[in-house]
Short mmCIF file of C-alpha atoms in Angstrom, two decimals:
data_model
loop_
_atom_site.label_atom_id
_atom_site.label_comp_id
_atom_site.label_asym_id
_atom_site.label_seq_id
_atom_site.Cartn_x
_atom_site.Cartn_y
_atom_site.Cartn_z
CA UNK A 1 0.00 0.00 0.00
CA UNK A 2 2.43 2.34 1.19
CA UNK A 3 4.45 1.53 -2.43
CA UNK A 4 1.16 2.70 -4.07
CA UNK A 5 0.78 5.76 -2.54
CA UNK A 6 4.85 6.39 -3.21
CA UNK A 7 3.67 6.14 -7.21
CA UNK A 8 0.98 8.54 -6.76
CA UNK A 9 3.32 10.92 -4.86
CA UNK A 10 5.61 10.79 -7.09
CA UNK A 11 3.44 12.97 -9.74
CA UNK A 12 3.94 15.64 -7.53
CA UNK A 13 6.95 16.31 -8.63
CA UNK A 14 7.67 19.76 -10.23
CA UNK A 15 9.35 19.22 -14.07
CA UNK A 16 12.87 20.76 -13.95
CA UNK A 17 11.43 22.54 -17.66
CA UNK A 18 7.88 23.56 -17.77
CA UNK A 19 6.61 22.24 -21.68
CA UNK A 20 2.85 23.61 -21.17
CA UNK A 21 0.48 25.80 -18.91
CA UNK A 22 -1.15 25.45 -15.14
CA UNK A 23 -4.76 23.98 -16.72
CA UNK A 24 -2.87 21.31 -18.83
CA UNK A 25 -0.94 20.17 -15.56
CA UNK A 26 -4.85 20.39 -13.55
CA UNK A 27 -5.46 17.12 -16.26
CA UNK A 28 -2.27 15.48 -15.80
CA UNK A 29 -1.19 15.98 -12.34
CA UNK A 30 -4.04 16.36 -10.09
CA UNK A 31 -6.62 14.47 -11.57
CA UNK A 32 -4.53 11.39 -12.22
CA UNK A 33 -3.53 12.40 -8.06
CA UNK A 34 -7.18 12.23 -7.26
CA UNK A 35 -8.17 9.23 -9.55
CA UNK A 36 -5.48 7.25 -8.77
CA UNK A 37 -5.70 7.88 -4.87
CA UNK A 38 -9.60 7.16 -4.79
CA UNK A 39 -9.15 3.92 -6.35
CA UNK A 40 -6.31 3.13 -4.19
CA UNK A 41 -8.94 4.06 -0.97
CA UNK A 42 -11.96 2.08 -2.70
CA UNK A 43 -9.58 -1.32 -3.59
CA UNK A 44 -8.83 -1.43 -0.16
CA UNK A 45 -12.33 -1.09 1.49
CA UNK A 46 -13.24 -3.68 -1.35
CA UNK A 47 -10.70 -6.32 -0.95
CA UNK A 48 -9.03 -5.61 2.31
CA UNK A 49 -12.12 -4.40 4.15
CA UNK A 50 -15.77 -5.88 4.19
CA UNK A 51 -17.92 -4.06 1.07
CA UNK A 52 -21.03 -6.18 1.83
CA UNK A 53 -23.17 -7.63 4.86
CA UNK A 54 -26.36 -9.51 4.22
CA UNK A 55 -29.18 -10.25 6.47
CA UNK A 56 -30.99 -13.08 5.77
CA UNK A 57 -32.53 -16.40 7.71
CA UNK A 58 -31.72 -20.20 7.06
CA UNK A 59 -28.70 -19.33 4.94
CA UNK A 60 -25.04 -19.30 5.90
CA UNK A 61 -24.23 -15.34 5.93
CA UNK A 62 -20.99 -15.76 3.96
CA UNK A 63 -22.49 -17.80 1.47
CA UNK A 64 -25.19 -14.44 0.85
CA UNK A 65 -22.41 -12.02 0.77
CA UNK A 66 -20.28 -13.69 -1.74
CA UNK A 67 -23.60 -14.26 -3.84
CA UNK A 68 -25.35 -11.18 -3.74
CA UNK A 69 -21.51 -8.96 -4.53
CA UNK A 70 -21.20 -11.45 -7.50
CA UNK A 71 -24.50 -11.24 -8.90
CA UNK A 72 -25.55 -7.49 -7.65
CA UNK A 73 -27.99 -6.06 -5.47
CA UNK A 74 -31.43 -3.95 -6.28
CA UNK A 75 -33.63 -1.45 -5.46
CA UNK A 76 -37.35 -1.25 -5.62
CA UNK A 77 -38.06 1.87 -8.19
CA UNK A 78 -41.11 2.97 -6.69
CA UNK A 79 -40.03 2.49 -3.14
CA UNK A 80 -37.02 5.03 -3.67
CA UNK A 81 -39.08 7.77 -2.01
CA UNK A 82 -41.36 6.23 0.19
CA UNK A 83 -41.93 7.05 3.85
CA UNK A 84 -39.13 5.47 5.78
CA UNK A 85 -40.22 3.64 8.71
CA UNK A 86 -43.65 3.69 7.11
CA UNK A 87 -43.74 2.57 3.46
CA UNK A 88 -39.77 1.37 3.10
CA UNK A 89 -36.97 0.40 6.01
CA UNK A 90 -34.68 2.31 3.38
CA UNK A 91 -34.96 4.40 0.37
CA UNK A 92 -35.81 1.33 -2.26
CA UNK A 93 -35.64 -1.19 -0.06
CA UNK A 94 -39.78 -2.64 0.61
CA UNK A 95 -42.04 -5.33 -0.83
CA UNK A 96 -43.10 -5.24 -4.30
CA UNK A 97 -44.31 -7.87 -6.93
CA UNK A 98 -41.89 -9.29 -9.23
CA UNK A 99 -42.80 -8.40 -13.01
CA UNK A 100 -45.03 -5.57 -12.12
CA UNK A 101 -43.06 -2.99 -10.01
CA UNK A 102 -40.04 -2.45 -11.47
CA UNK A 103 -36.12 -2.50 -10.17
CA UNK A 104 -32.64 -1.27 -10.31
CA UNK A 105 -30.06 -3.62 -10.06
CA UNK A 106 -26.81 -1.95 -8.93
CA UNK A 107 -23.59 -4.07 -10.83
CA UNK A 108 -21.17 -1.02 -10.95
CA UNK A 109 -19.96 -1.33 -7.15
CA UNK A 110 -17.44 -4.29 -8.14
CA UNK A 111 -16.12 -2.29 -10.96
CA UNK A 112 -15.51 1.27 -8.90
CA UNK A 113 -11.83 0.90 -8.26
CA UNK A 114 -11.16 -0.42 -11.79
CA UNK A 115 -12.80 2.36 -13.58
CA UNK A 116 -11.18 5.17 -11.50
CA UNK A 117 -7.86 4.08 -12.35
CA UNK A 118 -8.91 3.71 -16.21
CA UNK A 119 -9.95 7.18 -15.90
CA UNK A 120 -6.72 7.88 -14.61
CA UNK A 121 -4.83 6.57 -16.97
CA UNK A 122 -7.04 8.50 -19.82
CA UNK A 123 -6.05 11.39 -18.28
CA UNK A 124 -2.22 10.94 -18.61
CA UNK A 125 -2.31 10.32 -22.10
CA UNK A 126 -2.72 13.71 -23.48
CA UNK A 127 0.53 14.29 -21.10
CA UNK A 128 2.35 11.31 -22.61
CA UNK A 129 1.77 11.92 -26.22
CA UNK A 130 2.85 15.44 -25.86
CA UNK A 131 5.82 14.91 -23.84
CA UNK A 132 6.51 12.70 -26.83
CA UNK A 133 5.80 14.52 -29.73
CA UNK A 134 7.39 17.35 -28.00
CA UNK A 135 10.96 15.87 -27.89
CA UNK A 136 13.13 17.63 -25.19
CA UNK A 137 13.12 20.61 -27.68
CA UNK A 138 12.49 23.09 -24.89
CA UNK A 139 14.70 21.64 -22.69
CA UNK A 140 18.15 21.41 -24.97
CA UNK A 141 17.32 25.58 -26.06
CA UNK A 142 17.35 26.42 -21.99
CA UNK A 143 19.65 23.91 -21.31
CA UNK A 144 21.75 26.60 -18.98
CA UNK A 145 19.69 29.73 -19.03
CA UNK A 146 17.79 28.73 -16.03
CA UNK A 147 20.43 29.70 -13.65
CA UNK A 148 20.47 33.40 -12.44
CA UNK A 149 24.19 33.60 -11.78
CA UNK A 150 25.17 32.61 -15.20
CA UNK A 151 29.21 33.66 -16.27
CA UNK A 152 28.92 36.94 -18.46
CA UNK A 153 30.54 34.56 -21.07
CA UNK A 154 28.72 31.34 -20.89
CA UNK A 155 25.37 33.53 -20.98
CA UNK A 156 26.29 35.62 -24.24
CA UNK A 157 27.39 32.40 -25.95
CA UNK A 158 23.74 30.76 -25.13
CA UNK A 159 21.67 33.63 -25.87
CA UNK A 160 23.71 33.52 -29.16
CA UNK A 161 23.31 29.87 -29.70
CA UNK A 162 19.62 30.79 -29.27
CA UNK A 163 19.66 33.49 -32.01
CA UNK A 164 21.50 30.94 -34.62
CA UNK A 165 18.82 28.61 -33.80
CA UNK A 166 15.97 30.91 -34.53
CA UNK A 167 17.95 32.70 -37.75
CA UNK A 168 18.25 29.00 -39.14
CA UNK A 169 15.30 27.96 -37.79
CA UNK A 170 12.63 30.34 -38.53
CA UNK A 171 8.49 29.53 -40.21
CA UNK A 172 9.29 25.75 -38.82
CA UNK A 173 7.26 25.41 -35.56
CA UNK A 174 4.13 26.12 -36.77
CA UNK A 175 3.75 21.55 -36.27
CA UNK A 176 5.08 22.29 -33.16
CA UNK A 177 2.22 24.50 -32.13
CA UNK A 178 -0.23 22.02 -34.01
CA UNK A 179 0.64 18.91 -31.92
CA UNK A 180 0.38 20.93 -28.50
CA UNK A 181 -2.77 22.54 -29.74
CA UNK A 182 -4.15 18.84 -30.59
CA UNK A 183 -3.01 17.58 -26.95
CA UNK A 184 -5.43 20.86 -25.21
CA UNK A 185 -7.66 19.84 -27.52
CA UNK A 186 -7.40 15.92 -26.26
CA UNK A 187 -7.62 17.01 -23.17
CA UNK A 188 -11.33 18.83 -23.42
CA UNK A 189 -12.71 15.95 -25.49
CA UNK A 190 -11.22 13.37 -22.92
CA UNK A 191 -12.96 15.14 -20.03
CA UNK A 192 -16.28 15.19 -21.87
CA UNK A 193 -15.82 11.70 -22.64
CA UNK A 194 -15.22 10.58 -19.12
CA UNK A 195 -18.30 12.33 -17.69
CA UNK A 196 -20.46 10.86 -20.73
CA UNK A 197 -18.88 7.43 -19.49
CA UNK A 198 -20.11 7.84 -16.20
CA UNK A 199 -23.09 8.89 -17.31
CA UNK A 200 -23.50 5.60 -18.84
CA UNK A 201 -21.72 3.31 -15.85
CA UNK A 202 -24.59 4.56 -14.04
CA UNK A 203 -27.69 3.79 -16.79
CA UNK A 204 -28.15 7.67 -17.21
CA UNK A 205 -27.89 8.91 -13.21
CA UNK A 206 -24.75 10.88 -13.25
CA UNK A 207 -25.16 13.17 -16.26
CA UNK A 208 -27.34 15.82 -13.27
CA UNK A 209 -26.07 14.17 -10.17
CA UNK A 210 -24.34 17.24 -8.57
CA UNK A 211 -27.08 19.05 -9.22
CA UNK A 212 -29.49 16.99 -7.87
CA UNK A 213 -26.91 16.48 -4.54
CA UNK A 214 -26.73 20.60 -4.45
CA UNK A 215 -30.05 20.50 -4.49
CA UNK A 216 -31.17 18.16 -1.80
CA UNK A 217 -28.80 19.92 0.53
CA UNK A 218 -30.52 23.36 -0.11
CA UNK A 219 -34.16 21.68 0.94
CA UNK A 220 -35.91 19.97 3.29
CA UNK A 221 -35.11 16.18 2.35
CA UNK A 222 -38.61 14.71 3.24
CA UNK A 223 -39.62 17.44 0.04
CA UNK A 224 -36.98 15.41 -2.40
CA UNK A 225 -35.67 11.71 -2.51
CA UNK A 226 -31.60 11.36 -1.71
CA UNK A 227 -30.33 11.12 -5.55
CA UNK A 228 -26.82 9.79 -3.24
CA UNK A 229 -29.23 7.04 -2.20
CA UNK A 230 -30.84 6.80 -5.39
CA UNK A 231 -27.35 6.18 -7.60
CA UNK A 232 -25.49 4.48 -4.14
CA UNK A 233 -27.92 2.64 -1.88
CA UNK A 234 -26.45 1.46 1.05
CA UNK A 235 -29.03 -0.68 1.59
CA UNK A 236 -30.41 -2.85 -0.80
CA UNK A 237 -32.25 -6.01 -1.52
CA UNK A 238 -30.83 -9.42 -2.99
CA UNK A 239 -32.92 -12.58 -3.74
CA UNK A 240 -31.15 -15.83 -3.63
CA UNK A 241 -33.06 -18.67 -5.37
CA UNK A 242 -32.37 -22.87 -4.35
CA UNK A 243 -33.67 -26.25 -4.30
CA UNK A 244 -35.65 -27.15 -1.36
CA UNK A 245 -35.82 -30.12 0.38
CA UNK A 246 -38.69 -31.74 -2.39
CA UNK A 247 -37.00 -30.19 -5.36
CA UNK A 248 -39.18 -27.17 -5.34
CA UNK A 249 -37.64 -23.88 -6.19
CA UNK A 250 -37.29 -21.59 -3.05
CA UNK A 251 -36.59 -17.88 -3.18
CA UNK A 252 -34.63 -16.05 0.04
CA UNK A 253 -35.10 -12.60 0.59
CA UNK A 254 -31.70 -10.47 1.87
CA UNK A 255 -31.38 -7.15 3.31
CA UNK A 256 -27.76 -6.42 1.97
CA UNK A 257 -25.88 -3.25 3.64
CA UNK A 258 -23.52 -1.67 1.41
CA UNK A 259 -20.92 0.24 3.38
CA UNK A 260 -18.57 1.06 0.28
CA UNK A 261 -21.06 3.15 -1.07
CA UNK A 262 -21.11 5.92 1.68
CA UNK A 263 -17.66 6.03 0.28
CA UNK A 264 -18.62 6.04 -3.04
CA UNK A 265 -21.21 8.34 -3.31
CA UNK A 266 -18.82 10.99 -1.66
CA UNK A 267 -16.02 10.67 -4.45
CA UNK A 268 -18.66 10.78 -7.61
CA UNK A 269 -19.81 13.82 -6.07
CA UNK A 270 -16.71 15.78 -5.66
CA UNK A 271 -15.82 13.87 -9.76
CA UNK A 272 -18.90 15.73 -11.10
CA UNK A 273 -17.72 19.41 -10.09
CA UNK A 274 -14.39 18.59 -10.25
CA UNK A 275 -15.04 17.14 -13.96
CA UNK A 276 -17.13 19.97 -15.06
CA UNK A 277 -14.49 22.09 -13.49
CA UNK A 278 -11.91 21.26 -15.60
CA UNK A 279 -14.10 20.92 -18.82
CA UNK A 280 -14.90 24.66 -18.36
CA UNK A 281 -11.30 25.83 -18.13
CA UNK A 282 -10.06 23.80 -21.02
CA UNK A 283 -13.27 25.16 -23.13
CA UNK A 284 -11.47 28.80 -22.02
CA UNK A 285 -7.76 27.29 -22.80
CA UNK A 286 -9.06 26.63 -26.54
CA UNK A 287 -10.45 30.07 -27.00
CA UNK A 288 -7.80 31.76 -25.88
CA UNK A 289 -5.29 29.37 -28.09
CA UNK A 290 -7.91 30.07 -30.58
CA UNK A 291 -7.21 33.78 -30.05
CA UNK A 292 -3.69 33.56 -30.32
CA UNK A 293 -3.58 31.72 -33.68
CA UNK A 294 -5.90 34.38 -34.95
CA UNK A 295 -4.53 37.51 -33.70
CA UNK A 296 -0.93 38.93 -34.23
CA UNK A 297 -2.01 42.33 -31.52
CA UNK A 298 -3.21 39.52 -29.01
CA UNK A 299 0.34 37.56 -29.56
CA UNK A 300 2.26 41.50 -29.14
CA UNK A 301 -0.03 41.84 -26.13
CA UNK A 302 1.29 38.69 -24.83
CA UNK A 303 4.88 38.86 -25.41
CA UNK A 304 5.07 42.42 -24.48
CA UNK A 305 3.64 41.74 -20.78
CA UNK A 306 5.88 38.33 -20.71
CA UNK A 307 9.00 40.63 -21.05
CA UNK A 308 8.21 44.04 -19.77
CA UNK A 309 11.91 45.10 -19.70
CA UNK A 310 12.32 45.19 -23.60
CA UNK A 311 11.48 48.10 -25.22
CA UNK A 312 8.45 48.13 -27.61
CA UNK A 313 9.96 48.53 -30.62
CA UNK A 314 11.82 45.11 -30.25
CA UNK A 315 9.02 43.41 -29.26
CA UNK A 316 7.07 44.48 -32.68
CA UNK A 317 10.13 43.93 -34.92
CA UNK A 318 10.16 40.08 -33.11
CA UNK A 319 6.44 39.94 -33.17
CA UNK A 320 6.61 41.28 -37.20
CA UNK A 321 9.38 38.46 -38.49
CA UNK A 322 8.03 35.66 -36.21
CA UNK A 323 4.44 33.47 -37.18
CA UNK A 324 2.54 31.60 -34.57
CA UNK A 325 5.06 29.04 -33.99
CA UNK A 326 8.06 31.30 -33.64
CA UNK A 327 6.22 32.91 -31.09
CA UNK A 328 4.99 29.83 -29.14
CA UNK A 329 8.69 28.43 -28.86
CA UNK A 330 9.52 32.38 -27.52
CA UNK A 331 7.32 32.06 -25.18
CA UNK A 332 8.11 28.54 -24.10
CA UNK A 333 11.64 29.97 -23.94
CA UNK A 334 10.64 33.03 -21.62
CA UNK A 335 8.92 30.33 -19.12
CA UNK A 336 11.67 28.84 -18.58
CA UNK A 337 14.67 31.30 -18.41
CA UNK A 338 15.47 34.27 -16.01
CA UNK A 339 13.38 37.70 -17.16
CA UNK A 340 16.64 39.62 -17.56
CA UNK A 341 18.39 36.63 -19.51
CA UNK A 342 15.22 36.71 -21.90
CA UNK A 343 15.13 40.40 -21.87
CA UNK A 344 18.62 40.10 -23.50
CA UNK A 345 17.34 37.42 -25.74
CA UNK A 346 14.65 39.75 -27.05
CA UNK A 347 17.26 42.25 -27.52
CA UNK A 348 19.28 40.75 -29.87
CA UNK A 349 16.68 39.04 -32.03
CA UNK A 350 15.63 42.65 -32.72
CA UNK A 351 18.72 43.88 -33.54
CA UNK A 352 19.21 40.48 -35.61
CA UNK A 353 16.34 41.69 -37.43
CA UNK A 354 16.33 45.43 -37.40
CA UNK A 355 19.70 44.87 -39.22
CA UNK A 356 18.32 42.72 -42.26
CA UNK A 357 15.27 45.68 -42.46
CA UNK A 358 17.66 48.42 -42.77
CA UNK A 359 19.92 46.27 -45.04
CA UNK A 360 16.58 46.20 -47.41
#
């Protein structure tokens, strides 16, 4: 356990060069944290701990507990908000004829731990592929312009390695750009998809299930049934059929509690904002990379409050010769240097290129 939990811990772990923005890192750092943790907490209560106690006469407890976890446990539709005490012991849980009223068998709980570390892993992908389509580019270009207290020397010789790399390489990151842009882009359609799985998981009950949580908080619950209950009873019903004595078919009855899902319930609420969270802020990550693409004054804009030391006249002689690309690796550049190293940077691009304009 404690080995698991080293893993997870280790994704904490800041990246010596920073290759893309804080709402890209909320995808691949802290949800995989939060995924991979809750399934780590729900595969022990499920295997180590006891996810399932049944109540029932002439039977051999263990015997219902392994059966009804196997084969799942239901609800009575109907009885979901009847009178407790009254109508129902529990929210679903009271008689009702089989083929007329109808029920809701719950299969998912076995499958909980499973499924949050597939989503997990979904949400490192977009991370992998651009890590690996990115290359280590950033890295090698800032290989020592990260330290502050860089020999007078050593720092004019990188800052002109970094000019020769831009002269020579100059209109060829616009793929660059496109492959990061496809990873945001991964990243909204990957958080979409994962709620839409859920959605499904749960036979169409978590596509409003915050709301309807948010909700019954605000009221008085007797006015509104428990959609927690609803989605994650934690008492349910289980029939186990067997041969009696004579060969007739006898059905047992079993009041099953479900402990894992006051657990469960808990985490698939705090999923749904946290989901729709992050599917909002990468919606505003794509317009605004949308923007930038578009709009040379928004890139200036950019690059001028990035590096507030240069002048503006550099900045629009850099922001004239350089496309999208260019200015993405710039930019990439000025995250990871010193502000006064990439203020000299700046500097001497624009000279580079104030030269060839007067030479024309």
């Amino acid at each position: 356990m404690i080995d698991v939990f080293g893993s997870v811990r280790g994704l904490l772990k800041l990246d010596a060069v920073c290759i893309d923005n804080n709402i890209f890192r909320l995808h691949y750092k802290v949800t995989v944290i939060v995924l991979a943790t809750f399934s780590v907490i729900v595969t022990t209560r499920q295997y180590v701990g006891d996810p399932i106690d049944c109540l029932v006469h002439d039977m051999p407890t263990h015997i219902m507990d392994s059966y009804c976890w196997v084969h799942s446990t239901f609800t009575v539709n109907n009885k979901v908000h009847a009178r407790i005490g009254k109508d129902a012991v529990q929210p679903g849980v009271g008689p009702y004829v089989e083929g007329k009223d109808e029920v809701t068998y719950h299969k998912y709980y076995q499958w909980v731990c499973f499924v949050l570390f597939f989503q997990a892993v979904c949400f490192y992908i977009p991370r992998y592929l651009w890590k690996t389509l990115e290359g280590g580019r950033i890295q090698a270009l800032v290989a020592n312009l990260r330290v502050v207290m860089l020999d007078k020397e050593q720092k004019s010789k990188s800052i002109s390695q970094l000019v020769e790399y831009f002269i020579d390489n100059l209109h060829t990151h616009n793929i660059y750009l496109m492959w990061y842009y496809i990873c945001e882009m991964l990243n909204f359609v990957n958080v979409f998809t994962q709620m839409t799985f859920l959605n499904y998981f749960f036979e169409g009950e978590f596509g409003l299930y915050g709301l309807d949580v948010f909700r019954f908080t605000a009221m008085d619950p007797r006015e509104r049934g428990d959609p927690m209950s609803r989605i994650f009873p934690k008492v349910a019903k289980c029939t186990f059929e067997q041969y009696g004595s004579s060969g007739t078919i006898q059905k047992v009855d079993g009041l099953c509690l479900l402990p894992l899902n006051v657990l469960n319930e808990k985490i698939y609420v705090f999923l749904w904002f946290w989901f729709l969270f992050i599917a909002v802020l990468s919606s505003f990550s794509l317009v605004y990379r949308t923007a930038v693409v578009i709009s040379s004054k928004f890139r200036f804009l950019l690059l001028r409050k990035k590096s507030r030391l240069s002048p503006r006249n550099k900045l629009i002689a850099i922001n004239e010769q350089f496309n999208i690309g260019d200015w993405f690796i710039l930019c990439q550049i000025g995250k990871n240097c010193d502000a006064v190293i990439f203020n000299e940077l700046i500097s001497n691009l624009a000279n580079h290129f104030n030269g060839i304009i007067e030479d024309v």
